[in-house]
C-alpha cells in the first residue's frame, strides 16, 4: 500500500490538469493542431469541447466524492452515491419531464427527484431522532423499487420518448454547455463540506458507538454527510443522467492505493474520478457512433475492478 | 466528597424488556471500580448509558456535577473515555492512525496534528506494548493486540474517567496483569470503571466492586464485602469457595464445580493423606458414589476437603498415631464399603494401621500409584501381603474409575 499522500496528491493534480488539456484537444474533427481555421477552432474549442470536458470533470469528482462519503458512512465498500434511492428518484424526475413536459425543466426535475427521494428515505428511517445505516440501506432499496415501478410505468406509456429516457438513464455529456458547467460548480463547493468532515468520517468508520465515545456528534454528522452527498449526486444526475460505476469503484480503488484516511482519500478519489470520466467521455464522443458514457465506464471499469479484487490477498 | 460520575435511578428498556431497573451508583474520583455480574444482567447497557450511547428511559447520569445530556459531544469525550470489547473497524487503518483517532476531541476541525499529539500517541503505544505494531493494519492483528491498541487509543484520548467493558478479555495472563497494573497506576488521578468476568482479577485490582444481577445492583463495597459465597450463589447460581489469596490477602475464589453428594449404590472408601485424596473424592462424587475417607489427620488438606465436600471421614488429631476408637470407626466404614482405594500417600508409623486393618477385611483393595514409605519398609511389606491377597495395583485414576463405576 502506498502511504505517501504528500507525493500522491500533487501527482494526481498534475494528472488532472494534463487530462483537461489533452482531452479538450481530442475530438471527432481530429486533433486541433492540424486545424488552421482559427475562428472555427475557437468556437469548437470553447463552446463545445471545453464545457463538455469540464462538465465531465465536475460530475466525475462529484460522484467519486459522494461515493467516498457513502462508503465511509455506511462502513461498506459496496455503497455508492445512488444507494439510497438517488438514481431511481432522478430517473423518475427525468422521465416525468420527458414524457409530460416534452423535456422541459429536465435537469431541474431530475435534481428534484434525486434529492426528494433521498430525503424521503432518510425520513422513513428516522426513529426517535436517530437513523441506523442498516435501516437507511433497506429503506433505500424499498423506495428504489417503488420509484422503479413508477418509472417503468412512465416508460411503458412513453411511446416515442422511450429511447430518450433510456439514453438519459445511461448517462452522457452530449448536451453539456456552459450553463450546465456553471450549475456543476456547485459540486466542488459541496465537496468542500465533505472534506471539512473528513476526520469525522474517519472516526465514523470505526462504528457508531466508538464514534460517540470519541466525541463525534454522529446524528448531526450523518445528516450533513447524507444531505451533502445527495445534493452532489442530484446535481451530477441533473447534468449527465445516471452515470454508474465511478462512485463505486473510484473510492474503492483509491482506498487500496492511498489508504482509508478520508483527508487523503477524498481529494485523491475526486481527482481520479474527474480524470477517468473525462477520458471515458472522450472515448464516448470519438467512437464512430456516440454512445452513452455510462456504458464505457462500466465496460472498462468492471474488469479492472475484478482484476484488483483478485490481485489482493486480503479484501 | 461529591462523586465524579453518578447514576441516579437509571431505568433502560429495549422495547418491552427492562434491562436496567432503577440503578443508582456514585463513583468517587480516583477509584478503581469493578462491575461483576452474570451474562445479560445489564452490565454493558449500564456502561453504555453512563457514556451516553443510550438515553435512559428514566433517571439520569451526572458527570462532574453536570447532567450528561447537557454536554457537547467533544467536551464529554475529553472527560469520559470508553472502550468496548472489540473494534470492528470497517477499513484497513494502520494501528498508529487508529491510536491517533483518540486525539479527535482535542483537535479542532481541519487543524493538522500537532507534534504533541504524535508524542502522546507514541507514549500510549509504548505503555500498552503496541509500538511495534504501529505500521501494521488494525484488520490484520490478533484480537489481543487489537484490545491493547484500543487501550492505547483510550490513553491517547486522555479522559478523566475510563469506562471499560472487559478490557482484558482477549489478553493472555501476562498482558492481563500488565494492563490492569497500568490502569490501576492511573488511579487516583483518573477514575476507572470496568466490567470484569474474572472474580480474582477484580478482587485484586479494584478498590470497590459492584455486583449486578437481573438489571439491578445487589451489592457494592470492598471486594471482601461483596465477594461472598452466598451472594455469588444468588447472582451466578454457582457455588464458590472463597479463600484468602496467600500472598495478597485479597479474596480468592474457586468454583466448586458442582459436586453435591448423591445417595448411590456404590460405596468407596478412600485412604489418603497429604492432599492425595481430593481428586478421588471429587471424581467419585461426580460419578455418583458414596464416598468415605480416613483415617486422616485433622490438619491434612484431605480432611478439610472431605469436610467441605460433605464426606464422612474418620479424623484423628494431628501428629498422633491412629487410636483404638478410630480403628473401630474405620472398621465400621470398611464393613459397609464396596471397595477401598489407597491413594499414593506417604505412609509412616502414624497411619500404618490403615493398611494393617485392610488385612482383616475382605473388601476389594485398589492401590493407586506408589506410596512413599516412611515406616522403615513396613508399609511396603504390608502392601506386598495385600497384593498377595488379591489387591490390585493401578497407576491411572481413569483405569480405577472404569473398574469401580
Short mmCIF file of N, CA and C in Angstrom, two decimals, chain B residues 159-295:
data_model
loop_
_atom_site.label_atom_id
_atom_site.label_comp_id
_atom_site.label_asym_id
_atom_site.label_seq_id
_atom_site.Cartn_x
_atom_site.Cartn_y
_atom_site.Cartn_z
N UNK B 159 -8.86 10.91 28.82
CA UNK B 159 -10.06 11.29 29.58
C UNK B 159 -9.80 11.20 31.08
N UNK B 160 -10.72 11.77 31.87
CA UNK B 160 -10.54 11.73 33.32
C UNK B 160 -11.24 10.52 33.92
N UNK B 161 -12.22 9.99 33.19
CA UNK B 161 -12.94 8.80 33.66
C UNK B 161 -12.89 7.76 32.55
N UNK B 162 -12.49 6.54 32.91
CA UNK B 162 -12.46 5.46 31.93
C UNK B 162 -13.59 4.49 32.19
N UNK B 163 -14.35 4.16 31.15
CA UNK B 163 -15.37 3.12 31.25
C UNK B 163 -14.92 1.97 30.35
N UNK B 164 -14.70 0.80 30.94
CA UNK B 164 -14.13 -0.30 30.16
C UNK B 164 -15.03 -1.52 30.23
N UNK B 165 -15.28 -2.12 29.09
CA UNK B 165 -16.11 -3.33 29.06
C UNK B 165 -15.20 -4.53 28.83
N UNK B 166 -14.86 -5.22 29.89
CA UNK B 166 -13.95 -6.36 29.85
C UNK B 166 -12.69 -6.05 29.05
N UNK B 167 -11.88 -5.13 29.55
CA UNK B 167 -10.73 -4.64 28.75
C UNK B 167 -9.69 -5.72 28.49
N UNK B 168 -9.68 -6.81 29.26
CA UNK B 168 -8.61 -7.78 29.09
C UNK B 168 -9.14 -9.15 28.66
N UNK B 169 -10.36 -9.18 28.11
CA UNK B 169 -10.98 -10.48 27.82
C UNK B 169 -10.20 -11.29 26.78
N UNK B 170 -9.47 -10.62 25.87
CA UNK B 170 -8.73 -11.37 24.84
C UNK B 170 -7.24 -11.49 25.15
N UNK B 171 -6.83 -11.02 26.33
CA UNK B 171 -5.39 -10.96 26.60
C UNK B 171 -4.89 -12.20 27.33
N UNK B 172 -3.62 -12.54 27.09
CA UNK B 172 -3.02 -13.62 27.85
C UNK B 172 -2.74 -13.13 29.27
N UNK B 173 -2.41 -14.05 30.16
CA UNK B 173 -2.36 -13.71 31.59
C UNK B 173 -1.32 -12.62 31.88
N UNK B 174 -0.18 -12.64 31.16
CA UNK B 174 0.84 -11.64 31.48
C UNK B 174 0.38 -10.26 31.03
N UNK B 175 -0.28 -10.19 29.85
CA UNK B 175 -0.79 -8.89 29.42
C UNK B 175 -1.97 -8.43 30.27
N UNK B 176 -2.78 -9.40 30.75
CA UNK B 176 -3.88 -9.03 31.64
C UNK B 176 -3.35 -8.29 32.85
N UNK B 177 -2.35 -8.90 33.48
CA UNK B 177 -1.80 -8.31 34.70
C UNK B 177 -1.11 -6.98 34.39
N UNK B 178 -0.37 -6.96 33.27
CA UNK B 178 0.35 -5.74 32.90
C UNK B 178 -0.62 -4.57 32.65
N UNK B 179 -1.68 -4.85 31.86
CA UNK B 179 -2.62 -3.79 31.52
C UNK B 179 -3.40 -3.34 32.76
N UNK B 180 -3.81 -4.30 33.58
CA UNK B 180 -4.58 -3.91 34.78
C UNK B 180 -3.70 -3.17 35.78
N UNK B 181 -2.43 -3.58 35.88
CA UNK B 181 -1.49 -2.82 36.73
C UNK B 181 -1.38 -1.39 36.25
N UNK B 182 -1.28 -1.27 34.89
CA UNK B 182 -1.14 0.06 34.30
C UNK B 182 -2.39 0.90 34.59
N UNK B 183 -3.58 0.28 34.45
CA UNK B 183 -4.82 1.01 34.71
C UNK B 183 -4.90 1.42 36.18
N UNK B 184 -4.46 0.51 37.07
CA UNK B 184 -4.53 0.85 38.48
C UNK B 184 -3.56 1.98 38.82
N UNK B 185 -2.43 1.99 38.11
CA UNK B 185 -1.47 3.08 38.35
C UNK B 185 -2.01 4.42 37.89
N UNK B 186 -2.99 4.39 36.97
CA UNK B 186 -3.60 5.66 36.52
C UNK B 186 -4.42 6.29 37.64
N UNK B 187 -4.99 5.43 38.51
CA UNK B 187 -5.70 5.96 39.66
C UNK B 187 -4.67 6.42 40.68
N UNK B 188 -4.89 7.39 41.54
CA UNK B 188 -6.15 8.10 41.74
C UNK B 188 -6.29 9.36 40.88
N UNK B 189 -5.37 9.57 39.91
CA UNK B 189 -5.54 10.77 39.07
C UNK B 189 -6.76 10.61 38.16
N UNK B 190 -7.00 9.35 37.77
CA UNK B 190 -8.08 9.05 36.84
C UNK B 190 -9.01 8.04 37.51
N UNK B 191 -10.28 8.13 37.19
CA UNK B 191 -11.25 7.19 37.74
C UNK B 191 -11.48 6.08 36.72
N UNK B 192 -11.45 4.84 37.18
CA UNK B 192 -11.63 3.72 36.25
C UNK B 192 -12.84 2.89 36.67
N UNK B 193 -13.73 2.65 35.73
CA UNK B 193 -14.88 1.79 35.98
C UNK B 193 -14.84 0.69 34.92
N UNK B 194 -14.73 -0.55 35.37
CA UNK B 194 -14.52 -1.62 34.40
C UNK B 194 -15.40 -2.83 34.69
N UNK B 195 -15.92 -3.42 33.62
CA UNK B 195 -16.64 -4.68 33.76
C UNK B 195 -15.62 -5.82 33.78
N UNK B 196 -15.81 -6.76 34.70
CA UNK B 196 -14.93 -7.92 34.78
C UNK B 196 -15.74 -9.20 34.68
N UNK B 197 -15.13 -10.26 34.17
CA UNK B 197 -15.72 -11.58 34.33
C UNK B 197 -14.90 -12.44 35.28
N UNK B 198 -13.65 -12.03 35.48
CA UNK B 198 -12.76 -12.81 36.33
C UNK B 198 -12.81 -12.24 37.75
N UNK B 199 -13.39 -13.02 38.68
CA UNK B 199 -13.53 -12.54 40.07
C UNK B 199 -12.18 -12.20 40.68
N UNK B 200 -11.18 -13.04 40.40
CA UNK B 200 -9.91 -12.88 41.10
C UNK B 200 -9.16 -11.64 40.64
N UNK B 201 -9.23 -11.33 39.32
CA UNK B 201 -8.62 -10.09 38.84
C UNK B 201 -9.35 -8.89 39.46
N UNK B 202 -10.68 -8.95 39.46
CA UNK B 202 -11.47 -7.85 40.02
C UNK B 202 -11.13 -7.68 41.50
N UNK B 203 -11.05 -8.80 42.21
CA UNK B 203 -10.79 -8.76 43.64
C UNK B 203 -9.43 -8.14 43.94
N UNK B 204 -8.44 -8.49 43.10
CA UNK B 204 -7.09 -7.99 43.37
C UNK B 204 -6.94 -6.52 43.00
N UNK B 205 -7.50 -6.13 41.84
CA UNK B 205 -7.18 -4.79 41.32
C UNK B 205 -8.14 -3.68 41.78
N UNK B 206 -9.39 -4.04 42.12
CA UNK B 206 -10.37 -2.97 42.33
C UNK B 206 -10.42 -2.51 43.78
N UNK B 207 -10.71 -1.21 43.94
CA UNK B 207 -10.94 -0.66 45.28
C UNK B 207 -12.33 -1.06 45.75
N UNK B 208 -13.24 -1.08 44.77
CA UNK B 208 -14.63 -1.29 45.13
C UNK B 208 -15.27 -2.12 44.04
N UNK B 209 -16.16 -3.02 44.43
CA UNK B 209 -16.84 -3.85 43.44
C UNK B 209 -18.33 -3.56 43.46
N UNK B 210 -18.94 -3.71 42.28
CA UNK B 210 -20.39 -3.56 42.14
C UNK B 210 -20.89 -4.87 41.58
N UNK B 211 -21.75 -5.56 42.32
CA UNK B 211 -22.26 -6.85 41.85
C UNK B 211 -23.67 -6.63 41.30
N UNK B 212 -23.84 -6.94 40.01
CA UNK B 212 -25.15 -6.74 39.39
C UNK B 212 -25.82 -8.08 39.14
N UNK B 213 -27.14 -8.03 39.11
CA UNK B 213 -27.90 -9.24 38.79
C UNK B 213 -29.30 -8.80 38.37
N UNK B 214 -29.75 -9.34 37.25
CA UNK B 214 -31.11 -9.06 36.79
C UNK B 214 -31.44 -7.59 36.64
N UNK B 215 -30.50 -6.80 36.13
CA UNK B 215 -30.78 -5.40 35.85
C UNK B 215 -30.70 -4.48 37.06
N UNK B 216 -30.23 -5.01 38.20
CA UNK B 216 -30.09 -4.17 39.38
C UNK B 216 -28.76 -4.41 40.05
N UNK B 217 -28.44 -3.57 41.04
CA UNK B 217 -27.20 -3.75 41.80
C UNK B 217 -27.56 -4.47 43.08
N UNK B 218 -26.90 -5.62 43.38
CA UNK B 218 -27.25 -6.32 44.61
C UNK B 218 -26.22 -6.09 45.72
N UNK B 219 -25.02 -5.61 45.38
CA UNK B 219 -24.06 -5.29 46.44
C UNK B 219 -23.00 -4.35 45.90
N UNK B 220 -22.54 -3.44 46.72
CA UNK B 220 -21.36 -2.64 46.38
C UNK B 220 -20.49 -2.57 47.62
N UNK B 221 -19.20 -2.40 47.41
CA UNK B 221 -18.30 -2.25 48.54
C UNK B 221 -16.95 -2.85 48.26
N UNK B 222 -16.14 -2.99 49.30
CA UNK B 222 -14.81 -3.57 49.15
C UNK B 222 -14.95 -5.02 48.68
N UNK B 223 -13.95 -5.53 47.93
CA UNK B 223 -14.03 -6.90 47.40
C UNK B 223 -14.42 -7.94 48.46
N UNK B 224 -13.80 -7.85 49.65
CA UNK B 224 -14.07 -8.85 50.67
C UNK B 224 -15.53 -8.81 51.12
N UNK B 225 -16.14 -7.64 51.01
CA UNK B 225 -17.52 -7.49 51.45
C UNK B 225 -18.49 -8.01 50.38
N UNK B 226 -18.13 -7.81 49.12
CA UNK B 226 -19.04 -8.15 48.02
C UNK B 226 -18.92 -9.62 47.63
N UNK B 227 -17.68 -10.13 47.60
CA UNK B 227 -17.46 -11.48 47.09
C UNK B 227 -17.67 -12.52 48.19
N UNK B 228 -18.92 -12.77 48.53
CA UNK B 228 -19.19 -13.83 49.49
C UNK B 228 -19.88 -14.97 48.76
N UNK B 229 -19.71 -16.19 49.32
CA UNK B 229 -20.25 -17.37 48.65
C UNK B 229 -21.76 -17.25 48.47
N UNK B 230 -22.47 -16.67 49.47
CA UNK B 230 -23.93 -16.56 49.40
C UNK B 230 -24.34 -15.66 48.23
N UNK B 231 -23.68 -14.48 48.12
CA UNK B 231 -24.04 -13.53 47.07
C UNK B 231 -23.78 -14.11 45.69
N UNK B 232 -22.65 -14.83 45.56
CA UNK B 232 -22.32 -15.37 44.25
C UNK B 232 -23.28 -16.49 43.87
N UNK B 233 -23.72 -17.24 44.88
CA UNK B 233 -24.71 -18.28 44.61
C UNK B 233 -26.02 -17.63 44.16
N UNK B 234 -26.37 -16.51 44.81
CA UNK B 234 -27.60 -15.80 44.49
C UNK B 234 -27.56 -15.24 43.06
N UNK B 235 -26.42 -14.63 42.68
CA UNK B 235 -26.39 -13.96 41.37
C UNK B 235 -25.95 -14.89 40.24
N UNK B 236 -24.97 -15.75 40.48
CA UNK B 236 -24.45 -16.59 39.40
C UNK B 236 -24.97 -18.03 39.46
N UNK B 237 -25.63 -18.40 40.54
CA UNK B 237 -26.12 -19.77 40.75
C UNK B 237 -24.98 -20.78 40.65
N UNK B 238 -23.86 -20.40 41.25
CA UNK B 238 -22.70 -21.28 41.26
C UNK B 238 -22.13 -21.26 42.67
N UNK B 239 -21.75 -22.46 43.16
CA UNK B 239 -21.12 -22.49 44.48
C UNK B 239 -19.63 -22.18 44.32
N UNK B 240 -19.18 -21.20 45.09
CA UNK B 240 -17.78 -20.81 45.01
C UNK B 240 -17.14 -21.00 46.38
N UNK B 241 -15.86 -21.40 46.36
CA UNK B 241 -15.09 -21.42 47.60
C UNK B 241 -14.38 -20.08 47.69
N UNK B 242 -14.62 -19.34 48.76
CA UNK B 242 -13.97 -18.05 48.92
C UNK B 242 -12.84 -18.20 49.92
N UNK B 243 -11.62 -18.08 49.44
CA UNK B 243 -10.45 -18.17 50.31
C UNK B 243 -9.73 -16.83 50.34
N UNK B 244 -8.65 -16.80 51.06
CA UNK B 244 -7.83 -15.60 51.03
C UNK B 244 -6.60 -15.91 50.19
N UNK B 245 -6.24 -15.01 49.28
CA UNK B 245 -5.04 -15.24 48.49
C UNK B 245 -3.84 -15.26 49.41
N UNK B 246 -3.04 -16.32 49.34
CA UNK B 246 -1.95 -16.46 50.34
C UNK B 246 -0.94 -15.33 50.30
N UNK B 247 -0.78 -14.64 49.18
CA UNK B 247 0.25 -13.60 49.10
C UNK B 247 -0.30 -12.18 49.12
N UNK B 248 -1.60 -11.99 48.82
CA UNK B 248 -2.12 -10.63 48.76
C UNK B 248 -3.14 -10.35 49.84
N UNK B 249 -3.71 -11.42 50.45
CA UNK B 249 -4.72 -11.21 51.47
C UNK B 249 -6.07 -10.83 50.90
N UNK B 250 -6.18 -10.72 49.54
CA UNK B 250 -7.47 -10.37 48.93
C UNK B 250 -8.29 -11.66 48.77
N UNK B 251 -9.61 -11.52 48.65
CA UNK B 251 -10.43 -12.73 48.44
C UNK B 251 -9.99 -13.45 47.17
N UNK B 252 -9.94 -14.77 47.26
CA UNK B 252 -9.54 -15.56 46.12
C UNK B 252 -10.59 -16.64 45.93
N UNK B 253 -11.17 -16.73 44.73
CA UNK B 253 -12.34 -17.57 44.55
C UNK B 253 -12.08 -18.75 43.62
N UNK B 254 -12.62 -19.89 44.02
CA UNK B 254 -12.52 -21.09 43.20
C UNK B 254 -13.91 -21.70 43.09
N UNK B 255 -14.32 -22.08 41.90
CA UNK B 255 -15.63 -22.73 41.80
C UNK B 255 -15.58 -24.13 42.39
N UNK B 256 -16.72 -24.60 42.92
CA UNK B 256 -16.78 -25.95 43.48
C UNK B 256 -17.01 -27.00 42.41
N UNK B 257 -17.38 -26.56 41.23
CA UNK B 257 -17.67 -27.45 40.09
C UNK B 257 -18.80 -28.43 40.38
N UNK B 258 -19.73 -28.06 41.23
CA UNK B 258 -20.97 -28.80 41.38
C UNK B 258 -20.83 -30.24 41.80
N UNK B 259 -20.20 -30.55 42.99
CA UNK B 259 -20.12 -31.92 43.46
C UNK B 259 -20.95 -32.06 44.71
N UNK B 260 -22.24 -32.17 44.56
CA UNK B 260 -23.07 -32.42 45.73
C UNK B 260 -23.30 -33.92 45.81
N UNK B 261 -23.03 -34.47 47.01
CA UNK B 261 -23.12 -35.92 47.18
C UNK B 261 -24.54 -36.41 46.93
N UNK B 262 -24.65 -37.45 46.14
CA UNK B 262 -25.96 -38.03 45.90
C UNK B 262 -25.95 -39.45 46.45
N UNK B 263 -27.07 -39.91 47.02
CA UNK B 263 -27.12 -41.29 47.52
C UNK B 263 -26.92 -42.25 46.36
N UNK B 264 -26.05 -43.23 46.52
CA UNK B 264 -25.74 -44.10 45.40
C UNK B 264 -25.48 -45.52 45.89
N UNK B 265 -25.52 -46.44 44.98
CA UNK B 265 -25.34 -47.84 45.32
C UNK B 265 -23.90 -48.12 45.73
N UNK B 266 -22.93 -47.56 44.96
CA UNK B 266 -21.53 -47.85 45.22
C UNK B 266 -21.01 -47.08 46.44
N UNK B 267 -20.31 -47.76 47.27
CA UNK B 267 -19.67 -47.09 48.40
C UNK B 267 -18.17 -47.33 48.30
N UNK B 268 -17.41 -46.27 48.14
CA UNK B 268 -15.96 -46.40 48.02
C UNK B 268 -15.32 -45.69 49.19
N UNK B 269 -14.41 -46.40 49.85
CA UNK B 269 -13.68 -45.77 50.94
C UNK B 269 -12.29 -45.35 50.42
N UNK B 270 -11.91 -44.13 50.73
CA UNK B 270 -10.63 -43.61 50.24
C UNK B 270 -9.66 -43.48 51.41
N UNK B 271 -8.48 -44.10 51.26
CA UNK B 271 -7.42 -43.89 52.24
C UNK B 271 -6.39 -42.97 51.59
N UNK B 272 -6.18 -41.83 52.19
CA UNK B 272 -5.29 -40.86 51.54
C UNK B 272 -4.63 -40.00 52.60
N UNK B 273 -3.90 -39.02 52.16
CA UNK B 273 -3.24 -38.10 53.05
C UNK B 273 -2.37 -37.15 52.25
N UNK B 274 -2.10 -36.00 52.82
CA UNK B 274 -1.23 -35.03 52.15
C UNK B 274 -1.79 -34.53 50.84
N UNK B 275 -3.11 -34.45 50.74
CA UNK B 275 -3.71 -33.87 49.53
C UNK B 275 -3.87 -34.85 48.39
N UNK B 276 -3.53 -36.15 48.61
CA UNK B 276 -3.63 -37.09 47.50
C UNK B 276 -5.06 -37.57 47.29
N UNK B 277 -5.96 -37.28 48.22
CA UNK B 277 -7.31 -37.82 48.13
C UNK B 277 -8.33 -36.93 47.44
N UNK B 278 -8.05 -35.60 47.37
CA UNK B 278 -9.08 -34.66 46.89
C UNK B 278 -9.59 -35.03 45.49
N UNK B 279 -8.65 -35.36 44.59
CA UNK B 279 -9.04 -35.68 43.22
C UNK B 279 -9.99 -36.88 43.24
N UNK B 280 -9.66 -37.88 44.07
CA UNK B 280 -10.52 -39.07 44.16
C UNK B 280 -11.89 -38.72 44.71
N UNK B 281 -11.91 -37.93 45.79
CA UNK B 281 -13.20 -37.53 46.38
C UNK B 281 -14.08 -36.94 45.29
N UNK B 282 -13.49 -35.95 44.58
CA UNK B 282 -14.25 -35.17 43.60
C UNK B 282 -14.80 -36.06 42.49
N UNK B 283 -13.91 -36.89 41.91
CA UNK B 283 -14.33 -37.72 40.78
C UNK B 283 -15.34 -38.78 41.20
N UNK B 284 -15.12 -39.37 42.36
CA UNK B 284 -16.05 -40.41 42.82
C UNK B 284 -17.43 -39.81 43.09
N UNK B 285 -17.45 -38.60 43.67
CA UNK B 285 -18.73 -37.93 43.90
C UNK B 285 -19.41 -37.63 42.58
N UNK B 286 -18.61 -37.15 41.60
CA UNK B 286 -19.16 -36.84 40.28
C UNK B 286 -19.80 -38.08 39.67
N UNK B 287 -19.20 -39.24 39.93
CA UNK B 287 -19.73 -40.47 39.35
C UNK B 287 -20.81 -41.10 40.22
N UNK B 288 -21.25 -40.36 41.21
CA UNK B 288 -22.41 -40.79 41.99
C UNK B 288 -22.11 -41.82 43.06
N UNK B 289 -20.87 -41.94 43.49
CA UNK B 289 -20.55 -42.90 44.54
C UNK B 289 -20.78 -42.30 45.92
N UNK B 290 -21.02 -43.17 46.89
CA UNK B 290 -20.96 -42.70 48.27
C UNK B 290 -19.49 -42.83 48.68
N UNK B 291 -18.94 -41.75 49.19
CA UNK B 291 -17.52 -41.73 49.48
C UNK B 291 -17.31 -41.57 50.99
N UNK B 292 -16.42 -42.38 51.54
CA UNK B 292 -15.99 -42.16 52.92
C UNK B 292 -14.46 -42.10 52.91
N UNK B 293 -13.88 -41.55 53.98
CA UNK B 293 -12.43 -41.36 53.97
C UNK B 293 -11.87 -41.59 55.36
N UNK B 294 -10.57 -41.87 55.39
CA UNK B 294 -9.92 -41.98 56.69
C UNK B 294 -9.00 -43.20 56.75
N UNK B 295 -8.24 -43.26 57.78
CA UNK B 295 -8.16 -42.27 58.86
C UNK B 295 -7.25 -41.11 58.41
#
